[in-house]
Amino acid sequence: MAKQKKYIFVTGGVLSSIGKGIAAASIGMLLEQRGIKVTMAKMDPYLNVDPGTMSPFQHGEVFVLDDGAETDLDLGHYSRFVQNAEFTRKNSFTTGRIYDTVIRRERAGGYLGKTVQVIPHITDEIKRHIDEAAGEADLAIIEVGGTVGDIESLPFLEAIRQIRADKGAENVLYVHLTLVPYIAAAGELKTKPTQHSVKELREIGIQPDILLCRSDRKLPKDVKEKIGLFCNVPGDQVFSAIDVSSIYEVPTYFAEEKLDEKIVERLGIWTSSPDLSKWSAMVEKIRKPKGEVTIGVVGKYTDWRDSYKSLSEALIHGGVANDVKVNMLYVDSEEIEKGTNLDLLRSVDGVLVPGGFGERGIEGKIKAAEFARTENVPYFGICLGMQLAVVEFARNRCELKEANSAEFRPEGRESVIHMMEAQKSVTEKGGTMRLGAYPCQVLSKFGGHATKAYTAYKKEQISERHRHRFEVNNQYRSVLEERGLLVSGKYQDRNTGTELVEIVELPGHPWYLGCQFHPEFLSKPLSPHPLFVGFIKAAKECGKGGQPGLKGIG
Ligand code: GLN
């Protein structure tokens, strides 16, 4: 008989932002390390069909998958914690997508004669999406976005309630993450918010099996028992989820608490203990770095770190590979524009200009690229950061004084960055950029030396994820190259033969590289992305704390 597929549903109570995504990802990591074929999915209760059109201010970063899906940032956590699962657009869906599917089917006559309703039509569609997300995996961990008690989450909760009866109680486990605050005035851990949140779940028919209690300290046995009693959960199924200094410590902490052991026991899965040796060694490197570097991240969303989530994680991974702690100094590009904080950049070991949209702060980012180029400070430009490095180089090295990106000067005369051909006829905003994985050919040598790109990747064929509308204008390629900007990575369209610039670098500079794609989406703590490894290595070697900077032509 085929193995019975198992499901774990992760819900959250009391507050948002208590780490549901990381908790779910950590469970996924531990179960995968036990040898189980795991997949994960996120269901989001908002009406956008996907988060692609949402401001990262509001909902954090948009995480892009190989297939071009624009997904919730939790997919980023899943990708970093779970090694073998391949995530596609099936692994992230929203209320908007569910309704869109149901309404299209209704218009096509798919429900002829019926009144289309939340129960059963929306809930059935949610269950179909869950089945699709689970795919071929033996165990699917499905996270419900939002907080129990939100009106929006109700259809998702109703669907997962039904699934226990559909799939058999022994195959479904409900994990609920709540908050147990320590109230200093009373000197006590307070269990009431947890009791209320579980009460709310039980009112809609879901009895959680496992409670993960986020708190700033370990829950003593009597507190666990009290929670268990009020929430109808055995005391040994109540776990603490304490604050840890690095998110990568969460799985090792859960393993110490034997959370994964309890989960497999409850689901009747027979496995060996998880092999955490590599993971623990990585965590040890984060805990005890041998040195540190500071990277100036120049952006406009300076106060909202979640919009650069994958980026900050990829920098940490690059640090792990180089045995250093990476400090991120967020530098507001609008302040650089005003001339108030270019000095801040003098204190950093590397400058990074990440991806972005819109005109605000653009000139400040261009100044940051110029500073890094002329002062021989390692520079990493990602997507917009690469485009602006090209603009800067065109203005200051190619006498193209009006050089700009057509994104900011649509009528400009010297658009060294222009809109991609395929984008010109596009009128819809959602899901219409150049999205997802495209192959890129890396140039191995230039002038007798290995290129920086090849030194990092050590291969000529790579695949990277994209999310952009604009690109380097090929009309300007020859002048840029004549003046010393090397195109060390390109994409060639098989049908039309057109080339797109994917990577640029400066041969004489210690490390100056820009890429049109987003390498941060592929970086994992156990396999740090080669460009981040290369950038941090350069920052370590050339930076203030390391060897004196190499001299380059700039
Ligand atoms: N705004 C630029 C473009 O659309 C860069 C996009 C990005 O950085 N992701 O091409």
Coordinates of C-alpha atoms and ligand atoms in Angstrom, one line a residue:
M1 CA 0.0 0.0 0.0
A2 CA 1.2 3.5 -0.8
K3 CA 2.4 5.5 2.1
Q4 CA -0.2 7.7 3.7
K5 CA 0.5 11.4 3.1
K6 CA 0.7 13.4 6.3
Y7 CA -0.2 17.0 6.9
I8 CA 0.8 19.6 9.5
F9 CA -1.1 22.8 9.7
V10 CA 0.5 25.7 11.4
T11 CA -1.7 28.5 12.7
G12 CA -0.8 31.6 14.8
G13 CA -2.6 33.3 17.6
V14 CA -2.5 36.5 19.7
L15 CA -0.3 38.6 17.5
S16 CA 1.3 38.6 14.1
S17 CA 5.1 38.7 13.8
I18 CA 5.8 36.1 16.5
G19 CA 7.7 33.9 14.1
K20 CA 5.2 31.5 12.6
G21 CA 7.1 31.2 9.3
I22 CA 10.4 30.5 11.0
A23 CA 8.7 28.0 13.4
A24 CA 7.1 26.2 10.4
A25 CA 10.3 26.2 8.4
S26 CA 12.2 24.9 11.5
I27 CA 9.8 22.0 11.8
G28 CA 10.2 21.3 8.1
M29 CA 14.0 21.3 8.4
L30 CA 14.0 18.9 11.4
L31 CA 11.6 16.5 9.7
E32 CA 13.5 16.6 6.4
Q33 CA 16.7 15.8 8.4
R34 CA 14.9 12.7 9.7
G35 CA 14.7 11.5 6.1
I36 CA 11.1 12.5 5.4
K37 CA 10.2 13.9 2.0
V38 CA 8.9 17.3 3.1
T39 CA 7.2 20.1 1.3
M40 CA 5.8 23.4 2.6
A41 CA 3.1 25.9 1.6
K42 CA 1.7 29.2 2.7
M43 CA -1.9 30.3 2.5
D44 CA -2.4 34.0 2.8
P45 CA -5.7 35.6 3.6
Y46 CA -5.5 38.8 1.6
L47 CA -7.3 39.5 -1.7
N48 CA -4.3 40.3 -3.9
V49 CA -3.9 37.4 -6.3
D50 CA -0.2 37.3 -5.3
P51 CA 2.0 39.8 -3.3
G52 CA 3.7 41.0 -6.5
T53 CA 1.8 44.3 -6.6
M54 CA 2.2 45.0 -2.8
S55 CA 4.7 47.5 -1.4
P56 CA 7.4 45.8 0.5
F57 CA 6.7 48.4 3.2
Q58 CA 3.4 46.7 3.9
H59 CA 4.1 43.0 3.6
G60 CA 7.9 42.6 3.4
E61 CA 9.8 41.3 0.5
V62 CA 8.3 39.6 -2.5
F63 CA 10.1 36.2 -2.8
V64 CA 10.5 35.0 -6.4
L65 CA 10.6 31.4 -7.3
D66 CA 12.2 29.6 -10.3
D67 CA 8.9 29.4 -12.1
G68 CA 8.4 33.2 -11.8
A69 CA 5.9 33.0 -9.0
E70 CA 5.9 36.1 -6.8
T71 CA 5.3 34.8 -3.3
D72 CA 5.2 35.6 0.3
L73 CA 8.5 36.1 2.2
D74 CA 7.9 33.0 4.2
L75 CA 8.7 31.0 1.1
G76 CA 12.1 32.4 1.5
H77 CA 12.4 31.0 5.0
Y78 CA 11.1 27.6 3.8
S79 CA 13.7 27.6 1.0
R80 CA 16.6 28.4 3.4
F81 CA 15.6 25.8 6.0
V82 CA 14.4 22.9 3.8
Q83 CA 17.1 21.7 1.4
N84 CA 15.4 19.4 -1.0
A85 CA 11.9 20.6 -1.6
E86 CA 11.3 22.4 -4.9
F87 CA 8.8 25.3 -4.4
T88 CA 6.6 26.5 -7.2
R89 CA 3.6 28.8 -7.5
K90 CA 1.6 26.0 -6.1
N91 CA 3.3 26.4 -2.7
S92 CA 2.0 29.9 -2.1
F93 CA -1.6 31.0 -2.6
T94 CA -3.9 33.7 -1.4
T95 CA -7.6 34.2 -0.9
G96 CA -7.4 36.4 -4.0
R97 CA -6.1 33.4 -6.1
I98 CA -8.8 31.1 -4.6
Y99 CA -11.7 33.5 -5.4
D100 CA -10.2 34.2 -8.8
T101 CA -10.2 30.5 -9.7
V102 CA -13.7 30.0 -8.4
I103 CA -15.2 33.0 -10.1
R104 CA -13.5 32.1 -13.4
R105 CA -14.9 28.6 -13.1
E106 CA -18.4 30.1 -12.4
R107 CA -18.3 32.3 -15.5
A108 CA -17.2 29.3 -17.6
G109 CA -20.3 27.5 -16.4
G110 CA -18.4 25.2 -14.1
Y111 CA -21.1 25.4 -11.4
L112 CA -24.2 25.6 -13.6
G113 CA -27.4 25.6 -11.6
K114 CA -25.6 25.9 -8.3
T115 CA -25.4 28.8 -5.8
V116 CA -21.7 29.4 -5.4
Q117 CA -20.8 29.7 -1.7
V118 CA -17.9 30.0 0.7
I119 CA -18.7 26.6 2.0
P120 CA -18.3 24.3 0.1
H121 CA -17.0 26.0 -3.1
I122 CA -14.3 28.2 -1.7
T123 CA -13.3 25.7 1.0
D124 CA -13.2 22.9 -1.7
E125 CA -10.9 25.1 -3.8
I126 CA -8.6 25.7 -0.8
K127 CA -8.5 21.9 -0.3
R128 CA -7.6 21.4 -3.9
H129 CA -4.9 23.9 -3.7
I130 CA -3.5 22.2 -0.5
D131 CA -3.5 18.9 -2.4
E132 CA -1.6 20.4 -5.3
A133 CA 0.9 22.1 -2.9
A134 CA 1.5 18.7 -1.2
G135 CA 2.3 17.2 -4.5
E136 CA 4.5 14.1 -4.3
A137 CA 5.8 14.8 -0.8
D138 CA 5.2 12.4 2.1
L139 CA 4.6 15.3 4.5
A140 CA 3.2 18.7 3.8
I141 CA 3.5 21.5 6.3
I142 CA 1.0 24.2 5.5
E143 CA 1.1 27.6 7.2
V144 CA -2.0 29.6 7.5
G145 CA -1.2 33.3 7.2
G146 CA -2.7 35.9 9.6
T147 CA -3.9 35.4 13.2
V148 CA -6.7 33.2 14.4
G149 CA -9.6 35.5 15.0
D150 CA -9.2 37.4 11.8
I151 CA -12.4 37.4 9.7
E152 CA -10.2 36.8 6.6
S153 CA -8.7 33.6 7.8
L154 CA -12.0 31.8 8.4
P155 CA -12.4 29.9 5.1
F156 CA -8.8 28.6 5.4
L157 CA -9.4 27.4 9.0
E158 CA -12.7 25.8 7.9
A159 CA -10.9 24.0 5.1
I160 CA -8.1 22.7 7.4
R161 CA -10.7 21.6 9.9
Q162 CA -12.5 19.5 7.3
I163 CA -9.2 18.0 6.1
R164 CA -8.8 16.1 9.4
A165 CA -12.0 14.2 8.6
D166 CA -11.1 13.8 4.9
K167 CA -7.6 12.4 5.4
G168 CA -8.0 10.7 8.7
A169 CA -7.2 12.0 12.2
E170 CA -3.9 10.1 12.4
N171 CA -2.6 11.9 9.3
V172 CA -3.3 15.5 10.3
L173 CA -1.6 17.5 13.0
Y174 CA -2.5 21.0 14.1
V175 CA 0.4 23.1 15.5
H176 CA -0.6 26.5 17.0
L177 CA 2.0 29.2 17.8
T178 CA 1.0 31.6 20.5
L179 CA 2.6 34.2 22.7
V180 CA 3.3 33.8 26.5
P181 CA 4.5 37.2 27.7
Y182 CA 6.5 37.7 30.8
I183 CA 5.0 40.5 32.8
A184 CA 7.7 42.1 34.8
A185 CA 5.4 43.9 37.3
A186 CA 3.8 40.6 38.2
G187 CA 7.0 38.6 37.8
E188 CA 5.0 36.0 35.9
L189 CA 4.5 34.4 32.6
K190 CA 1.0 35.0 31.5
T191 CA -1.0 32.3 29.8
K192 CA -4.3 34.1 29.3
P193 CA -3.6 35.2 25.7
T194 CA -2.8 31.6 24.8
Q195 CA -6.0 30.4 26.5
H196 CA -8.1 32.9 24.5
S197 CA -6.5 32.1 21.2
V198 CA -6.9 28.3 21.6
K199 CA -10.5 28.9 22.7
E200 CA -11.1 30.8 19.5
L201 CA -9.6 27.9 17.5
R202 CA -11.7 25.3 19.3
E203 CA -14.9 27.4 18.7
I204 CA -14.4 26.8 15.0
G205 CA -13.8 23.2 15.5
I206 CA -10.0 22.9 15.6
Q207 CA -8.4 21.4 18.6
P208 CA -4.6 22.0 18.4
D209 CA -2.4 19.0 19.0
I210 CA 0.8 21.0 19.7
L211 CA 1.3 24.4 21.2
L212 CA 4.4 26.4 20.5
C213 CA 4.6 29.1 23.1
R214 CA 6.8 32.0 22.1
S215 CA 8.3 33.7 25.1
D216 CA 11.5 35.3 26.3
R217 CA 12.3 32.4 28.6
K218 CA 11.7 28.7 28.9
L219 CA 8.3 27.7 30.2
P220 CA 8.6 25.9 33.5
K221 CA 6.8 22.6 33.8
D222 CA 3.9 24.0 35.9
V223 CA 3.2 26.7 33.3
K224 CA 3.1 24.1 30.5
E225 CA 0.8 22.0 32.6
K226 CA -1.5 24.9 33.3
I227 CA -1.6 25.8 29.6
G228 CA -2.3 22.2 28.7
L229 CA -5.1 22.0 31.2
F230 CA -6.9 25.1 30.0
C231 CA -6.3 24.3 26.3
N232 CA -7.0 20.6 26.4
V233 CA -3.6 19.7 25.2
P234 CA -1.4 17.2 27.1
G235 CA 1.4 19.0 29.0
D236 CA 4.1 17.2 27.0
Q237 CA 2.7 18.7 23.8
V238 CA 3.2 22.2 25.0
F239 CA 6.6 23.6 23.9
S240 CA 8.5 26.8 24.6
A241 CA 9.7 28.7 21.6
I242 CA 12.2 31.1 23.2
D243 CA 13.8 34.1 21.6
V244 CA 17.1 33.1 20.1
S245 CA 19.9 35.3 18.7
S246 CA 19.9 33.8 15.3
I247 CA 16.8 32.3 13.5
Y248 CA 19.0 29.4 12.5
E249 CA 19.2 28.4 16.2
V250 CA 15.4 27.7 16.2
P251 CA 15.5 24.2 14.8
T252 CA 18.4 23.1 17.1
Y253 CA 16.5 24.5 20.0
F254 CA 13.3 22.7 19.0
A255 CA 15.3 19.5 18.6
E256 CA 16.6 19.9 22.2
E257 CA 13.0 20.2 23.3
K258 CA 12.2 17.1 21.3
L259 CA 9.5 18.8 19.3
D260 CA 10.2 16.8 16.2
E261 CA 10.1 13.5 18.1
K262 CA 6.7 14.3 19.4
I263 CA 5.5 15.3 16.0
V264 CA 6.6 12.0 14.3
E265 CA 5.2 10.1 17.3
R266 CA 1.8 11.8 16.9
L267 CA 1.7 11.2 13.2
G268 CA 2.9 7.6 13.5
I269 CA 5.9 8.1 11.3
W270 CA 8.9 5.9 12.0
T271 CA 12.2 7.6 11.4
S272 CA 15.7 7.9 12.8
S273 CA 16.8 11.0 14.7
P274 CA 17.7 14.0 12.6
D275 CA 21.2 14.5 11.5
L276 CA 22.0 18.1 12.6
S277 CA 25.8 18.0 12.4
K278 CA 26.1 20.4 9.4
W279 CA 23.4 22.7 10.7
S280 CA 24.9 22.9 14.2
A281 CA 28.4 23.6 12.7
M282 CA 26.9 26.5 10.7
V283 CA 25.1 27.8 13.8
E284 CA 28.4 27.6 15.7
K285 CA 30.0 29.8 13.1
I286 CA 27.3 32.4 13.4
R287 CA 27.7 32.3 17.2
K288 CA 31.4 32.5 17.2
P289 CA 32.7 34.5 14.2
K290 CA 36.4 35.1 13.9
G291 CA 36.1 38.6 12.7
E292 CA 33.5 41.1 11.4
V293 CA 32.8 43.2 8.4
T294 CA 30.3 46.1 7.9
I295 CA 28.3 46.4 4.7
G296 CA 26.6 49.6 3.9
V297 CA 23.2 48.7 2.4
V298 CA 22.0 51.7 0.5
G299 CA 18.3 51.9 0.1
K300 CA 15.1 53.9 0.6
Y301 CA 13.3 51.4 2.8
T302 CA 15.8 51.9 5.4
D303 CA 13.5 51.4 8.4
W304 CA 11.8 48.3 7.1
R305 CA 14.3 45.4 7.1
D306 CA 11.7 42.8 6.1
S307 CA 11.7 44.2 2.6
Y308 CA 15.4 43.0 2.3
K309 CA 14.9 39.8 4.1
S310 CA 16.6 37.4 1.7
L311 CA 19.3 39.9 1.1
S312 CA 20.2 40.2 4.8
E313 CA 20.1 36.4 5.2
A314 CA 22.3 36.0 2.1
L315 CA 24.8 38.4 3.6
I316 CA 24.8 36.3 6.8
H317 CA 25.4 33.2 4.7
G318 CA 28.3 34.9 3.0
G319 CA 29.7 35.7 6.4
V320 CA 29.4 32.1 7.5
A321 CA 31.5 31.0 4.5
N322 CA 34.1 33.6 5.4
D323 CA 34.1 33.1 9.2
V324 CA 33.0 36.6 9.8
K325 CA 30.0 38.4 11.3
V326 CA 28.4 40.7 8.8
N327 CA 27.0 43.9 10.3
M328 CA 24.5 45.7 8.0
L329 CA 24.5 49.4 8.1
Y330 CA 21.4 50.8 6.5
V331 CA 22.3 53.9 4.7
D332 CA 19.4 56.1 3.5
S333 CA 20.0 57.0 -0.1
E334 CA 18.0 60.2 0.2
E335 CA 20.4 61.4 2.8
I336 CA 23.3 60.6 0.5
E337 CA 21.5 62.6 -2.2
K338 CA 21.4 65.6 0.2
G339 CA 25.1 65.1 0.8
T340 CA 24.5 64.4 4.5
N341 CA 25.8 60.9 5.0
L342 CA 28.2 59.9 2.2
D343 CA 30.7 59.9 5.1
L344 CA 28.9 56.9 6.6
L345 CA 30.1 55.0 3.6
R346 CA 33.6 55.7 4.6
S347 CA 33.2 53.5 7.6
V348 CA 32.0 50.4 5.8
D349 CA 34.0 47.5 4.2
G350 CA 31.6 47.1 1.3
V351 CA 28.7 48.9 -0.4
L352 CA 25.6 47.1 -1.5
V353 CA 22.8 48.7 -3.5
P354 CA 19.9 46.3 -3.6
G355 CA 16.9 45.9 -6.0
G356 CA 14.2 48.5 -6.0
F357 CA 11.6 50.4 -7.9
G358 CA 10.7 54.1 -8.2
E359 CA 12.7 57.3 -8.4
R360 CA 13.1 58.2 -4.7
G361 CA 16.7 58.2 -3.6
I362 CA 18.1 57.2 -7.0
E363 CA 20.7 59.9 -7.2
G364 CA 22.0 58.9 -3.8
K365 CA 22.4 55.3 -4.9
I366 CA 24.3 56.5 -8.0
K367 CA 26.6 58.5 -5.7
A368 CA 27.2 55.4 -3.6
A369 CA 28.2 53.4 -6.7
E370 CA 30.6 56.2 -7.7
F371 CA 32.1 56.3 -4.3
A372 CA 32.7 52.6 -4.3
R373 CA 34.1 52.6 -7.8
T374 CA 36.5 55.5 -7.3
E375 CA 37.6 54.6 -3.7
N376 CA 38.1 51.0 -4.5
V377 CA 35.6 49.8 -1.9
P378 CA 33.9 46.4 -2.8
Y379 CA 30.6 47.1 -4.5
F380 CA 27.7 44.7 -5.1
G381 CA 24.8 46.0 -7.2
I382 CA 21.7 43.9 -7.4
C383 CA 19.2 44.5 -10.1
L384 CA 18.5 48.2 -9.7
G385 CA 21.9 48.4 -8.0
M386 CA 23.5 47.0 -11.1
Q387 CA 21.5 49.3 -13.4
L388 CA 22.5 52.4 -11.4
A389 CA 26.2 51.3 -11.5
V390 CA 25.9 51.3 -15.3
V391 CA 24.3 54.7 -15.2
E392 CA 27.1 56.0 -13.0
F393 CA 29.8 54.5 -15.2
A394 CA 28.2 56.0 -18.3
R395 CA 28.0 59.5 -16.8
N396 CA 31.4 59.6 -15.3
R397 CA 33.5 57.4 -17.5
C398 CA 31.8 57.5 -20.9
E399 CA 31.0 61.3 -21.1
L400 CA 27.3 60.4 -21.3
K401 CA 26.3 63.2 -19.0
E402 CA 22.6 62.6 -19.3
A403 CA 22.8 58.9 -18.8
N404 CA 19.9 57.5 -16.9
S405 CA 17.4 54.7 -16.7
A406 CA 14.2 55.1 -18.7
E407 CA 12.4 54.1 -15.6
F408 CA 13.2 57.6 -14.2
R409 CA 13.6 59.6 -17.4
P410 CA 11.2 58.0 -19.9
E411 CA 12.0 60.7 -22.5
G412 CA 15.7 60.8 -21.7
R413 CA 18.2 61.1 -24.5
E414 CA 20.8 58.7 -23.0
S415 CA 18.9 55.8 -21.7
V416 CA 21.7 53.4 -20.9
I417 CA 19.0 51.4 -19.1
H418 CA 15.8 51.0 -21.1
M419 CA 12.6 49.0 -21.0
M420 CA 12.9 45.5 -22.2
E421 CA 11.2 44.9 -25.6
A422 CA 8.8 42.3 -24.2
Q423 CA 7.6 44.8 -21.5
K424 CA 6.6 47.6 -23.9
S425 CA 3.2 46.2 -24.8
V426 CA 2.4 45.1 -21.2
T427 CA -0.4 47.1 -19.6
E428 CA -1.3 44.9 -16.6
K429 CA 0.8 45.4 -13.5
G430 CA 0.6 42.0 -11.7
G431 CA 2.9 39.1 -12.7
T432 CA 4.1 40.8 -15.9
M433 CA 7.8 41.6 -15.3
R434 CA 10.6 39.3 -16.5
L435 CA 10.2 36.9 -13.7
G436 CA 11.9 33.7 -12.5
A437 CA 14.9 31.7 -13.5
Y438 CA 16.8 32.3 -16.7
P439 CA 20.1 30.8 -17.8
C440 CA 23.2 33.0 -17.8
Q441 CA 26.5 32.4 -19.6
V442 CA 29.5 33.4 -17.4
L443 CA 32.6 34.7 -19.1
S444 CA 35.5 32.8 -17.6
K445 CA 38.5 34.9 -18.5
F446 CA 39.3 38.5 -19.5
G447 CA 42.8 39.9 -20.2
G448 CA 44.4 36.6 -19.1
H449 CA 42.6 36.7 -15.7
A450 CA 39.6 34.8 -14.4
T451 CA 36.6 37.2 -14.2
K452 CA 35.2 38.0 -10.7
A453 CA 32.0 36.2 -11.8
Y454 CA 33.8 33.1 -12.8
T455 CA 36.0 33.2 -9.7
A456 CA 32.8 33.1 -7.6
Y457 CA 30.7 30.6 -9.5
K458 CA 33.5 28.4 -10.9
K459 CA 31.3 27.5 -13.8
E460 CA 30.1 29.0 -17.1
Q461 CA 26.5 28.0 -17.0
I462 CA 24.3 29.3 -14.2
S463 CA 20.7 30.0 -13.6
E464 CA 19.4 32.9 -11.5
R465 CA 16.0 34.4 -10.6
H466 CA 14.8 37.7 -12.0
R467 CA 12.2 40.4 -11.3
H468 CA 12.6 43.4 -13.5
R469 CA 11.2 45.5 -16.4
F470 CA 14.4 47.4 -17.5
E471 CA 17.7 46.2 -18.8
V472 CA 21.0 47.5 -20.1
N473 CA 20.5 49.1 -23.5
N474 CA 22.7 47.1 -26.0
Q475 CA 23.3 50.3 -28.0
Y476 CA 25.6 51.5 -25.3
R477 CA 27.4 48.2 -24.7
S478 CA 30.4 48.9 -26.9
V479 CA 31.1 52.3 -25.3
L480 CA 30.7 50.9 -21.8
E481 CA 33.0 48.0 -22.6
E482 CA 35.6 50.3 -24.4
R483 CA 35.8 52.3 -21.2
G484 CA 36.4 49.3 -19.1
L485 CA 33.1 48.0 -17.9
L486 CA 33.2 44.2 -18.5
V487 CA 30.1 42.3 -19.3
S488 CA 30.9 39.0 -17.6
G489 CA 27.5 37.4 -17.7
K490 CA 24.8 37.4 -20.4
Y491 CA 21.6 35.7 -21.5
Q492 CA 21.0 34.9 -25.1
D493 CA 17.4 34.4 -26.3
R494 CA 17.4 31.1 -28.2
N495 CA 14.8 32.3 -30.7
T496 CA 15.8 35.8 -31.5
G497 CA 19.5 35.7 -30.7
T498 CA 19.2 38.9 -28.7
E499 CA 21.5 39.2 -25.8
L500 CA 20.7 40.7 -22.4
V501 CA 23.5 41.9 -20.0
E502 CA 23.3 39.9 -16.8
I503 CA 26.5 40.6 -15.0
V504 CA 28.9 43.6 -15.2
E505 CA 32.2 44.1 -13.4
L506 CA 35.3 46.3 -13.2
P507 CA 38.4 44.2 -13.9
G508 CA 40.9 46.6 -12.1
H509 CA 38.8 47.1 -9.0
P510 CA 39.1 44.9 -5.9
W511 CA 35.5 43.7 -6.3
Y512 CA 32.9 45.7 -8.2
L513 CA 30.1 43.6 -9.6
G514 CA 26.5 44.2 -10.6
C515 CA 24.0 41.6 -11.6
Q516 CA 20.6 42.0 -13.2
F517 CA 19.2 39.0 -11.3
H518 CA 18.5 38.5 -7.6
P519 CA 21.1 36.0 -6.2
E520 CA 19.8 36.4 -2.7
F521 CA 16.8 34.2 -3.5
L522 CA 19.1 31.2 -4.0
S523 CA 21.3 31.6 -1.0
K524 CA 20.9 29.0 1.8
P525 CA 22.8 28.9 5.1
L526 CA 24.2 25.4 4.2
S527 CA 25.0 26.6 0.6
P528 CA 25.8 30.3 0.6
H529 CA 25.5 32.0 -2.7
P530 CA 28.9 32.3 -4.5
L531 CA 28.5 36.0 -5.2
F532 CA 27.8 36.8 -1.6
V533 CA 30.7 34.6 -0.6
G534 CA 32.9 36.6 -3.0
F535 CA 31.6 40.0 -2.0
I536 CA 32.1 39.3 1.8
K537 CA 35.6 37.8 1.1
A538 CA 36.5 41.0 -0.7
A539 CA 35.1 43.2 2.0
K540 CA 37.1 41.2 4.6
E541 CA 40.3 41.5 2.6
C542 CA 40.0 45.1 1.4
G543 CA 38.0 46.5 4.3
K544 CA 39.0 48.7 7.1
G545 CA 39.5 45.8 9.5
G546 CA 41.5 43.7 7.0
Q547 CA 44.4 44.2 4.6
P548 CA 45.0 47.6 3.0
G549 CA 42.8 48.1 0.0
L550 CA 44.1 47.0 -3.4
K551 CA 44.6 49.8 -5.8
G552 CA 42.6 49.6 -9.0
I553 CA 41.9 51.8 -11.9
G554 CA 38.4 52.6 -10.8
Ligands
GLN1 N1 13.1 48.8 -11.2 C1 14.1 48.1 -12.0 C2 13.4 47.3 -13.1 O1 12.2 47.1 -13.1 C3 14.8 47.2 -11.1 C4 14.0 46.1 -10.5 C5 14.6 45.4 -9.3 O2 15.6 45.9 -8.7 N2 14.1 44.3 -8.9 O3 14.1 46.9 -14.0

